[in-house]
Coordinates of C-alpha atoms and ligand atoms in Angstrom, one line a residue:
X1 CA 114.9 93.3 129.2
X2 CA 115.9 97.0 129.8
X3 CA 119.9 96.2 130.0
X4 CA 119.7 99.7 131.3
X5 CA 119.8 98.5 135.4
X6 CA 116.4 99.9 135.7
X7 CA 114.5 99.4 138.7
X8 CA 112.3 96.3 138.5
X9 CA 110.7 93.4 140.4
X10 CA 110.9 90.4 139.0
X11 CA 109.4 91.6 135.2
X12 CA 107.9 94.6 136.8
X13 CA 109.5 98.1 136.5
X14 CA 107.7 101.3 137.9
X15 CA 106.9 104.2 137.6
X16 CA 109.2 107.7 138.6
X17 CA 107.0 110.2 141.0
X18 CA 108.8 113.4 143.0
X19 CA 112.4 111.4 142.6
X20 CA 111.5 107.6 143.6
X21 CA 110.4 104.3 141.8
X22 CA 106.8 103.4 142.5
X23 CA 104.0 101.0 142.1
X24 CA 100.3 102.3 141.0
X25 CA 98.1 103.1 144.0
X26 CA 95.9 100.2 143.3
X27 CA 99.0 97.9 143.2
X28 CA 97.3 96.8 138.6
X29 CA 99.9 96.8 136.3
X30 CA 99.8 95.3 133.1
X31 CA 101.9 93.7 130.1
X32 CA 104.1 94.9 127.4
X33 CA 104.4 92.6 124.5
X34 CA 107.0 91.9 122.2
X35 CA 105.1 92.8 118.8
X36 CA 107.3 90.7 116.7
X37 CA 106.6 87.7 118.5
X38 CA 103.7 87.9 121.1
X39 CA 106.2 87.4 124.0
X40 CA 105.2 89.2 127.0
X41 CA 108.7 90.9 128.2
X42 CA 107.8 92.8 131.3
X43 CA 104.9 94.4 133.3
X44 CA 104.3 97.6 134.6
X45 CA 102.3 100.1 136.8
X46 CA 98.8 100.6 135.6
X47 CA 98.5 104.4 136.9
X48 CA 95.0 106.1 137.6
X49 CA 94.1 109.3 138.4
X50 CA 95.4 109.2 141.9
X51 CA 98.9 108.6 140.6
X52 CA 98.5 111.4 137.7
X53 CA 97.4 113.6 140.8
X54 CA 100.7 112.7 142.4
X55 CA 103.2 113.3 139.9
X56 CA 101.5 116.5 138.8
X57 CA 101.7 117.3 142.4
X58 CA 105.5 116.4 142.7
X59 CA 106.1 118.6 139.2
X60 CA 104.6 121.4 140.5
X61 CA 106.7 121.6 144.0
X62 CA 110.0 121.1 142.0
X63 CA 109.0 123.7 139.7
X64 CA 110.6 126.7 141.6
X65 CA 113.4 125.6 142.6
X66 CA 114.6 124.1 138.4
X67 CA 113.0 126.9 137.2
X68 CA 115.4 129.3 139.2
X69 CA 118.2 126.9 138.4
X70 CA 120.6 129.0 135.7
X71 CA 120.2 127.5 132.2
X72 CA 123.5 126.1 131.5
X73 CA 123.5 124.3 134.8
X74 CA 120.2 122.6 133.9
X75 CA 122.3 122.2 130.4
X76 CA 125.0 120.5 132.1
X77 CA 122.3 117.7 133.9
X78 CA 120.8 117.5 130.3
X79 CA 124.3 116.9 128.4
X80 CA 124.8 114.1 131.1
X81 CA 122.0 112.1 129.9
X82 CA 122.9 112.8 126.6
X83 CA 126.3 111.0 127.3
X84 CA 124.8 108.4 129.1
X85 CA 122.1 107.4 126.3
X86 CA 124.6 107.1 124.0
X87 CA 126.9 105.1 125.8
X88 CA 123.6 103.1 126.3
X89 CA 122.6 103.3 123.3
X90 CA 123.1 99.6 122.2
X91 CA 121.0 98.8 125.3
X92 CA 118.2 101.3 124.7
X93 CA 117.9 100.1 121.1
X94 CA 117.5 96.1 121.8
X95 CA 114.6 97.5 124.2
X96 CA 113.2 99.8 121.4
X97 CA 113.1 97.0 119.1
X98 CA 111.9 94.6 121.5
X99 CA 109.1 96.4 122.4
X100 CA 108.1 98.7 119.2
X101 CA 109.3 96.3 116.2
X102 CA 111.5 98.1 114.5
X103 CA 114.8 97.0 113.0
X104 CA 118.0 97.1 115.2
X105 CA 119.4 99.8 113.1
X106 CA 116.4 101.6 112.9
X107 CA 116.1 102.1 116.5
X108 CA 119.6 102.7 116.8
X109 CA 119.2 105.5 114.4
X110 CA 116.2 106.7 116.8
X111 CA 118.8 106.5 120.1
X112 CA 120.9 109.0 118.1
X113 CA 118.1 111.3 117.4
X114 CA 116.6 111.0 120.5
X115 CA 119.7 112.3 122.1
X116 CA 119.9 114.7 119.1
X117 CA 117.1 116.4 120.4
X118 CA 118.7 117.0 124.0
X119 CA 121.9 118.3 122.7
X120 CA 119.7 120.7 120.5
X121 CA 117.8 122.1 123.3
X122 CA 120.5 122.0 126.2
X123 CA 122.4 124.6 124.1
X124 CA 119.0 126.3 122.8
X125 CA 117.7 127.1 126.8
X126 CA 120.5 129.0 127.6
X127 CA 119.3 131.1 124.4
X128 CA 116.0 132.4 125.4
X129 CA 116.8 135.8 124.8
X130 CA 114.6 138.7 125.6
X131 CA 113.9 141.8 124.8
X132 CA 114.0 146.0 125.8
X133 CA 111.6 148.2 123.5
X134 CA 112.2 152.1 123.1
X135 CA 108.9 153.1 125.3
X136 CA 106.3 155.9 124.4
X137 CA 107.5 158.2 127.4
X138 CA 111.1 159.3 128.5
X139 CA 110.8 158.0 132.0
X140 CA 109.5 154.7 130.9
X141 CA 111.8 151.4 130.1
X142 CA 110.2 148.7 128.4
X143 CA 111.0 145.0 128.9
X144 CA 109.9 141.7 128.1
X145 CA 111.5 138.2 129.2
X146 CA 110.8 134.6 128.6
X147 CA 109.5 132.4 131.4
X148 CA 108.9 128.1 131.7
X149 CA 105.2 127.9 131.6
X150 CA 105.1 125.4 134.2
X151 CA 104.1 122.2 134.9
X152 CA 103.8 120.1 131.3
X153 CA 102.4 116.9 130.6
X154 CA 103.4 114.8 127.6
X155 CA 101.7 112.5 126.2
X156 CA 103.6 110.4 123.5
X157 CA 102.9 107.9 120.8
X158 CA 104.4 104.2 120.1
X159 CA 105.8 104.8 116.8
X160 CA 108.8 106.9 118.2
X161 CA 109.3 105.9 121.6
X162 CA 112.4 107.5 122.7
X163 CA 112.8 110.5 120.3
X164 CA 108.9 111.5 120.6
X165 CA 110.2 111.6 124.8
X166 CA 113.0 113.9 124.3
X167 CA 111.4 116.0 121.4
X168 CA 109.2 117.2 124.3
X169 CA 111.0 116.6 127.4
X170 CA 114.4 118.0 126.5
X171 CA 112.8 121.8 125.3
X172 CA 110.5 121.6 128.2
X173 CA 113.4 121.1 131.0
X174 CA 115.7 123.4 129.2
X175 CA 113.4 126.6 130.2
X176 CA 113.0 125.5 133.3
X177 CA 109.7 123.9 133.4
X178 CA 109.2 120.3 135.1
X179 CA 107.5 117.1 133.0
X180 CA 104.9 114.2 134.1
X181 CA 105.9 112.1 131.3
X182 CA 102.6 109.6 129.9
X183 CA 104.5 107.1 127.3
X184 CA 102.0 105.1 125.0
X185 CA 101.2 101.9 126.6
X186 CA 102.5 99.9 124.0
X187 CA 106.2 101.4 124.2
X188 CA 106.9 102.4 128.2
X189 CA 110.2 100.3 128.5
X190 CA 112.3 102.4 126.5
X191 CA 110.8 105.3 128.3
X192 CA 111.6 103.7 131.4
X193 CA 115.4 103.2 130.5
X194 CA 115.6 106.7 129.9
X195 CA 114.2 107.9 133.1
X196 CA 116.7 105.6 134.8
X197 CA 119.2 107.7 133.2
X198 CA 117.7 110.8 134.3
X199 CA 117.4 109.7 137.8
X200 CA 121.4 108.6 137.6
X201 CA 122.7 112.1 136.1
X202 CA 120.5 113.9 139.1
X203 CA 117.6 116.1 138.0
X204 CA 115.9 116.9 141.5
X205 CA 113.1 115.0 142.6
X206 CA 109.9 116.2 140.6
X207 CA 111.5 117.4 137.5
X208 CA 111.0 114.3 135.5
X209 CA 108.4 112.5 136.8
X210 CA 106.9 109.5 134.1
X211 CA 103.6 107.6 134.8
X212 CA 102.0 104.4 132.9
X213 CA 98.7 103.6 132.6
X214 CA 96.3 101.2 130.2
X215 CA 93.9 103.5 131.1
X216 CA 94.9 106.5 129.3
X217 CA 91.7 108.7 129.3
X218 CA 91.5 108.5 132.9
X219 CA 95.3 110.1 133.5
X220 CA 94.2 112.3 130.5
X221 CA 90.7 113.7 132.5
X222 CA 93.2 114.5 135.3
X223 CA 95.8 116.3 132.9
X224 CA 92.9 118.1 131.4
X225 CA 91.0 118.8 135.0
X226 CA 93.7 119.6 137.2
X227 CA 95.0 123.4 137.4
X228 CA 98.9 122.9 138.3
X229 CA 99.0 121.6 134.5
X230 CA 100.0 124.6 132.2
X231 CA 100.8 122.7 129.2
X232 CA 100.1 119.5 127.4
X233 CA 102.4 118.6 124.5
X234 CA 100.8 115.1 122.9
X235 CA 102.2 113.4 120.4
X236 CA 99.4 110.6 118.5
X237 CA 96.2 110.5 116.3
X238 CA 94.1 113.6 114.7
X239 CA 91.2 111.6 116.6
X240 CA 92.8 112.1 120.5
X241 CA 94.5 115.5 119.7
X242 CA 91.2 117.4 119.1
X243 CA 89.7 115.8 122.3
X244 CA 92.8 117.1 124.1
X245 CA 92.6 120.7 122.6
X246 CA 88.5 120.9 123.3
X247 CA 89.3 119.5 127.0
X248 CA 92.2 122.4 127.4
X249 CA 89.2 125.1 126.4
X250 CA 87.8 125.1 130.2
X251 CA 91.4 125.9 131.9
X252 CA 92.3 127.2 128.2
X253 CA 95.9 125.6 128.8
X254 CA 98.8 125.6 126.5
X255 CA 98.6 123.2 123.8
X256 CA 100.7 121.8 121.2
X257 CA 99.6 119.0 119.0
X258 CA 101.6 116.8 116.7
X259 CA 98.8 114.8 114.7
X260 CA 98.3 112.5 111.9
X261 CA 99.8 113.4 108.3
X262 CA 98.9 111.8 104.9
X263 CA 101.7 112.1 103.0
X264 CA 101.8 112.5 99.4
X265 CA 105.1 111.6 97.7
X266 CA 105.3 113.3 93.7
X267 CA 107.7 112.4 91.1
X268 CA 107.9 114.4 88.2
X269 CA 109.0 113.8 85.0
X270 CA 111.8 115.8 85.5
X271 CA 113.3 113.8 88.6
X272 CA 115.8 111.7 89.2
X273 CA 114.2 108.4 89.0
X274 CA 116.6 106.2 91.2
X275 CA 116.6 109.1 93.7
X276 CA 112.9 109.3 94.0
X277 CA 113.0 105.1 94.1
X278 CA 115.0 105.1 96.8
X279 CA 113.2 107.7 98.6
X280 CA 110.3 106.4 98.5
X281 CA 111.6 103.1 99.7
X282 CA 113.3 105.0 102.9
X283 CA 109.9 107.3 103.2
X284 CA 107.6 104.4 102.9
X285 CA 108.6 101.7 104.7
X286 CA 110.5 103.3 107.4
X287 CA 109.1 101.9 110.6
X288 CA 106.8 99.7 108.5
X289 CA 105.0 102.4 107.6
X290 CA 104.3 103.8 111.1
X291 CA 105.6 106.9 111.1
X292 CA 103.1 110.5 110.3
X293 CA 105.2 111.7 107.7
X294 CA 105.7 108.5 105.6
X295 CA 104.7 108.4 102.1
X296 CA 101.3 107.6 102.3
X297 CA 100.1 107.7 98.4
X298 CA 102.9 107.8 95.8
X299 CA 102.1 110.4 92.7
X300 CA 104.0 109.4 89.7
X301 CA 104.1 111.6 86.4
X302 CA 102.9 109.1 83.9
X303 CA 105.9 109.5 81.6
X304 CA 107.9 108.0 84.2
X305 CA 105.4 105.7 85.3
X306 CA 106.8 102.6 84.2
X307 CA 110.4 102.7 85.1
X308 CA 109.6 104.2 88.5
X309 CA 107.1 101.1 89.3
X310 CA 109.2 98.6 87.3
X311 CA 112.4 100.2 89.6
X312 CA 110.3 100.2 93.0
X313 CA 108.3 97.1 92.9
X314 CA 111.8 95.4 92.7
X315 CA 113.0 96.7 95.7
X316 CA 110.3 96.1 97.6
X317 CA 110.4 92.6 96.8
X318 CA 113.9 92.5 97.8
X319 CA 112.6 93.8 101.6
X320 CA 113.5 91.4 103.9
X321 CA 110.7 91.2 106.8
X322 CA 111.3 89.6 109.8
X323 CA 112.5 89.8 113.7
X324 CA 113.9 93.4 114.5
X325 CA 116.5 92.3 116.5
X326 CA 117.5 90.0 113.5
X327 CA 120.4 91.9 111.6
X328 CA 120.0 92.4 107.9
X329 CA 115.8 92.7 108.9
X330 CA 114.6 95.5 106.6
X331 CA 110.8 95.4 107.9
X332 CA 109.3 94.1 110.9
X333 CA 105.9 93.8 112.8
X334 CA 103.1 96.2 113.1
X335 CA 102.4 97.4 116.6
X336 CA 99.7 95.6 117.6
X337 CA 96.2 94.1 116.4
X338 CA 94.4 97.2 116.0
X339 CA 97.3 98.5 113.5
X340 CA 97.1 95.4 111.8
X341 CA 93.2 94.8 111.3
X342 CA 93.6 99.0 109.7
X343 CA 96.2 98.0 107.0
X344 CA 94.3 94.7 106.2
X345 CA 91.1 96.5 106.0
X346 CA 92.7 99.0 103.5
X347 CA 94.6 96.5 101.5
X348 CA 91.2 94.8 101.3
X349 CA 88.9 98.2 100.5
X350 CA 91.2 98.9 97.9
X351 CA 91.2 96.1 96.3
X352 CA 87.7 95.2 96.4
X353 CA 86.9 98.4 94.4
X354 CA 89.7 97.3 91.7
X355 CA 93.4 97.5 93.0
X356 CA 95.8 95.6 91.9
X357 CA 98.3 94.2 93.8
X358 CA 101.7 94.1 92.1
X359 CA 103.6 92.4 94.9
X360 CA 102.8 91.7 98.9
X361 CA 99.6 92.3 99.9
X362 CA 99.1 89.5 102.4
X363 CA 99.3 89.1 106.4
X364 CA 101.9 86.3 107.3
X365 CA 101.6 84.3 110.2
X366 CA 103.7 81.1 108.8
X367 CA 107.0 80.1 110.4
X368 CA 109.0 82.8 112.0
X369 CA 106.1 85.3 112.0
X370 CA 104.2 83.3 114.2
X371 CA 102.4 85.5 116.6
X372 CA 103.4 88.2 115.5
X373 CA 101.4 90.9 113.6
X374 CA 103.4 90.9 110.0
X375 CA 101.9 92.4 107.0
X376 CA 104.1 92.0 103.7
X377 CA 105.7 95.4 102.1
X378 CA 103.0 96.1 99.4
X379 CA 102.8 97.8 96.4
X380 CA 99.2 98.8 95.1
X381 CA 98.1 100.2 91.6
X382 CA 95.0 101.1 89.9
X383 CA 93.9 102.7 93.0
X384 CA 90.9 105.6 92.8
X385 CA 89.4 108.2 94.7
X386 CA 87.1 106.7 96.8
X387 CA 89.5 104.0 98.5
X388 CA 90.1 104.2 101.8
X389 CA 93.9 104.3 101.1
X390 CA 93.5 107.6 99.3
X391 CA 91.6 109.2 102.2
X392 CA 93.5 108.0 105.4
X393 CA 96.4 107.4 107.0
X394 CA 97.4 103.5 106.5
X395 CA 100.3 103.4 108.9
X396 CA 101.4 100.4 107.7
X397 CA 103.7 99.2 105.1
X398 CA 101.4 99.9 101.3
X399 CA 102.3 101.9 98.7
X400 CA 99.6 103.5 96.2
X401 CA 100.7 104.7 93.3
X402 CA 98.8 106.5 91.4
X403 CA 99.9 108.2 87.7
X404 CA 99.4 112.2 86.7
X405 CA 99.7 114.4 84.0
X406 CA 100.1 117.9 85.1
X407 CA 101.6 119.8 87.7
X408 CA 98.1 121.8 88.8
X409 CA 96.7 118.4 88.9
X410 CA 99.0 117.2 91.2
X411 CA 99.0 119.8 93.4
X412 CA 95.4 120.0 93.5
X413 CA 95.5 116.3 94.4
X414 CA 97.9 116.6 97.3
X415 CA 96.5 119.1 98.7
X416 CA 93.2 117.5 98.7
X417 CA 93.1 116.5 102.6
X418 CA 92.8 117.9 105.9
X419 CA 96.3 116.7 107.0
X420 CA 99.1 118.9 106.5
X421 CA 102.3 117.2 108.2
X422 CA 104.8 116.2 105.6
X423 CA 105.2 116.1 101.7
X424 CA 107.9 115.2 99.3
X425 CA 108.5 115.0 95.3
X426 CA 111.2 115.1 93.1
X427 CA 112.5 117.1 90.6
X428 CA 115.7 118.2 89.2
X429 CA 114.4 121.6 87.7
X430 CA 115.0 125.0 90.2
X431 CA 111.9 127.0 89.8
X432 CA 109.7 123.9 90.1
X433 CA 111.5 123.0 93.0
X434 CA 110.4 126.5 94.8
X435 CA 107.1 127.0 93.1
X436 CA 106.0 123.5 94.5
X437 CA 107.1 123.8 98.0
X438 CA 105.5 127.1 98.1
X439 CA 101.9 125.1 97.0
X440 CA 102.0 122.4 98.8
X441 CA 99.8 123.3 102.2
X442 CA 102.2 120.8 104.4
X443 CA 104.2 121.9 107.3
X444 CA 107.3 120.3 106.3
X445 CA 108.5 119.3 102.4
X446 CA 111.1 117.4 101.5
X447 CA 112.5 118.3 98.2
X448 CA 114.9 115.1 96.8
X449 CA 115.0 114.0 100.5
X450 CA 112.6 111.6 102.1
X451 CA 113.8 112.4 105.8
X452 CA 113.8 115.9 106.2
X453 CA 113.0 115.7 110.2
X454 CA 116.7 116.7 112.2
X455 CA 116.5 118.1 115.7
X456 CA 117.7 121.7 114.7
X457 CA 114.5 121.9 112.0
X458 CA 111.0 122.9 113.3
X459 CA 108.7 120.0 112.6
X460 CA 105.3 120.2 113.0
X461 CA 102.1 120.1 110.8
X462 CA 98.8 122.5 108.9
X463 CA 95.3 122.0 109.2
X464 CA 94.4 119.2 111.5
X465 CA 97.7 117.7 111.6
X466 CA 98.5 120.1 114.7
X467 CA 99.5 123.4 116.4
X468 CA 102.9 124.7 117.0
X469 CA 106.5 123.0 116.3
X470 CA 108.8 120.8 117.8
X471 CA 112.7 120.6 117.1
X472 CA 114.1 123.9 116.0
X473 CA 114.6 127.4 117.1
X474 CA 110.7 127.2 117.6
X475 CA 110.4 124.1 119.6
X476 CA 111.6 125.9 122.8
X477 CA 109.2 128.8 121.9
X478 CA 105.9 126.4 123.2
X479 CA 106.9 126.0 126.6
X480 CA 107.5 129.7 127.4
X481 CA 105.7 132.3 127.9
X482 CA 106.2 135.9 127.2
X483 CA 106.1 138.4 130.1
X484 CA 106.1 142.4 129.4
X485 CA 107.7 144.9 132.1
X486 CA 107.4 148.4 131.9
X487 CA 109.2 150.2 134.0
X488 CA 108.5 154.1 135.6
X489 CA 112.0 155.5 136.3
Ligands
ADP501 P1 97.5 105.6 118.3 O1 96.1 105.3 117.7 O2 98.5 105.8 117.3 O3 97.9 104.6 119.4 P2 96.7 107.5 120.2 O4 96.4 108.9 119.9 O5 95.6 106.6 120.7 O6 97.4 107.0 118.9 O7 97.9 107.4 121.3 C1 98.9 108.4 121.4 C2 99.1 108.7 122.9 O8 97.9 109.2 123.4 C3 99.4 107.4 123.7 O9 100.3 107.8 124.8 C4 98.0 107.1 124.3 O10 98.1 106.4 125.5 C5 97.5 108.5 124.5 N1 96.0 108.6 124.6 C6 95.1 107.8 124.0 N2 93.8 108.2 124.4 C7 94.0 109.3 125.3 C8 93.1 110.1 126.0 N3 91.8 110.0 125.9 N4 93.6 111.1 126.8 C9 94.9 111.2 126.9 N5 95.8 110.5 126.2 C10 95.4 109.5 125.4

């Protein structure tokens, strides 16, 4: 497994506190499963509170001595494990896929971006620019600076397991401040590979510090509870994010959220039909459908109704679902049980109050997806207001598409949720093009492109799909704080 040269025993690897490899206190660890094909691949440290304590502990004493580090020396560290991850990247990908499900060339694509994100913010740390400000009296200067706001923990989904790590780590050690990593416990192998690589290039002891757990409320209560956190950046569902955010209120520490999305995907009459086909196609089933900005219900003007459904339905079909680490696989497993039974249960809602399946639309368990959790790409139509599918995020591989007339409807439609991550539609005409954008309450839109998210953009989501932005000129902006000096000459 990791082919990374990662510290393990046996199957076990472990866990990275103040600088050295080490087992939980209690000596519990636990299994990481290959979701594909139910094959346990390794096991690792089942961290409690007590290790939590720990690497907070260890973040906190390394914190003066990176944070008084010059930026483009903690650059230079950061560049290294760029390097290094990519000449790894083959490696890192095989563990991806092993671990998460996703096809070889999709968690290849992920290695890139992953390291896409510490390029970004190497060069963007030794940017944090300040400020002087004329002052009301002539023998007063005015300052203000930017300063690390200490110790963060991230917390990070499945979905993403290497880019959602860097998308918060990178920013973070840029500025200075020092990281207890919590990867989801689904996906800590990939996480592990890249702590090797962070221990190899030499970041001081405490800098990067990574923890896993099966018990992640209990390392959470100590995030929350204990004062040398200043920061928690999470990654994951609507449902954990708000219990994070009430739990900061008491020490009213930094947040930033990156929550679920329900992604509506329009095509109007006026787009490019093959262009929106194959962007939904890319946008839907990316991932298998786990991703929070995937197409989650596909608005089609009903003048093009029938050649875009004709169009997609026959390349979903040709989707070939499989193995990850099989070339040529398009779509692979779902995470685990609980994402499975979700995407069952809306394929079955759905169809139950009159859905009609126009291809897929069962679980597979024959042959080569034998213990495995494999649900076919499926299209949907005839779906109402009312289905689950319309209401929720499937994260899983179904498409619903559902016809329209006007624009205002539309709009109205989309922006009937109380997630606001991503949204897309297609169009070839200007001022449509800008007068939708502008409507549409989403954080990011993709306008004839189904994969607007790049390191150097700032991604984040409206209403309850989160606070603040990662990626971007802005992304660096959450871990600093802003400090004003006024001088008497
Ligand atoms: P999903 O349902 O997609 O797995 P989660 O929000 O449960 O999304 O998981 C995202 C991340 O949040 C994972 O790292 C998970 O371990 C962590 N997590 C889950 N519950 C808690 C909690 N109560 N406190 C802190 N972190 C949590």
């Amino acid at each position: 497994m990791p082919a990374t040269g990662i510290e393990r025993r046996n199957k076990n690897y472990i866990n990275y506190i103040g600088g050295k490899w080490t087992d939980a206190a209690s000596g519990r660890s636990f299994p990481v499963h290959n979701p594909a094909t139910g094959e346990e691949l390794a096991a690792v440290p089942d961290a409690g509170r007590q290790d939590a304590a720990r690497a907070i502990e260890a973040a906190h004493h390394a914190f003066p001595g990176w944070s008084g580090m010059a930026a483009p020396e903690r650059a230079r560290l950061l560049l290294r494990a760029r390097d290094l991850m990519l000449e790894r990247k083959e490696a890192l990908a095989h563990t991806l896929t092993s671990e998460q499900g996703k096809p070889l060339t999709e968690a290849r694509a992920e290695i890139e971006y992953a390291a896409g994100f510490v390029t970004w913010f190497a060069e963007e740390g030794k940017r944090v620019y300040g400020e002087t400000i004329p002052a009301s009296a002539a023998h007063k200067r005015l300052l203000v600076i930017k300063q690390p706001v200490g110790v963060v923990a991230a917390i990070t989904p499945w979905n993403f397991p290497a880019a959602m790590v860097t998308r918060k780590i990178a920013p973070a050690l840029a500025v200075g401040c020092t990281v207890v990593l919590k990867p989801a416990e689904q996906t800590p192998l990939t996480a592990i590979g890249l702590f090797q690589i962070f221990e190899e290039v030499g970041f001081p002891a405490g800098a990067v510090n990574l923890i896993t757990t099966l018990d992640p409320a209990e390392v959470g209560r100590e995030v929350l509870e204990n004062p040398l956190v200043s920061m928690i950046a999470f990654t994951g569902s609507t449902e954990v994010g708000k219990l994070l955010m009430r739990g900061s209120a008491d020490q009213v520490k930094r947040i930033s959220l990156e929550l679920g999305g329900h992604a509506p995907f329009i095509v109007f009459e006026d787009a490019d039909v093959d262009k929106a086909v194959a962007g939904a196609i890319a946008s839907k089933f990316r991932n298998m459908g786990q991703t929070c900005i995937c197409a989650n219900r596909i608005y089609v003007h009903e003048s093009v109704l029938e050649s875009f459904t004709e169009k997609f339905v026959e390349r979903v079909k040709r989707l070939k679902m499989g193995n990850g680490l099989e070339e040529g696989v398009h779509v692979g497993p779902l995470i685990d049980e609980q994402g499975f039974k979700k995407v069952s249960a809306h394929v079955e809602d759905a169809v139950a109050k009159g859905a009609k399946i126009l291809t897929g639309g069962r679980s597979r368990t024959d042959g080569i997806f034998e213990g495995g959790h494999f649900f076919e790409p499926t299209v949907l139509t005839d779906v109402q207001k009312g289905m689950r599918i319309l209401e929720e995020e499937t994260f899983g591989p179904i498409a619903p598409v559902i016809p329209f007339r006007d624009e205002t409807e539309v709009i109205r439609a989309a922006n009937d949720s109380r997630s606001g991550l991503a949204a897309y539609f297609y169009s070839q005409n200007m001022s449509r093009c800008l007068r939708v954008a502008e409507q549409l309450e989403y954080g990011i839109i993709g306008v004839n492109d189904a994969v607007p998210a790049v390191p150097q953009a700032p991604f984040g989501g409206v209403k309850e799909s989160g606070l603040g932005r990662e990626g971007g000129r802005q992304g660096i902006d959450e871990f600093l704080e802003v400090k004003a000096i006024s001088f008497g000459l």
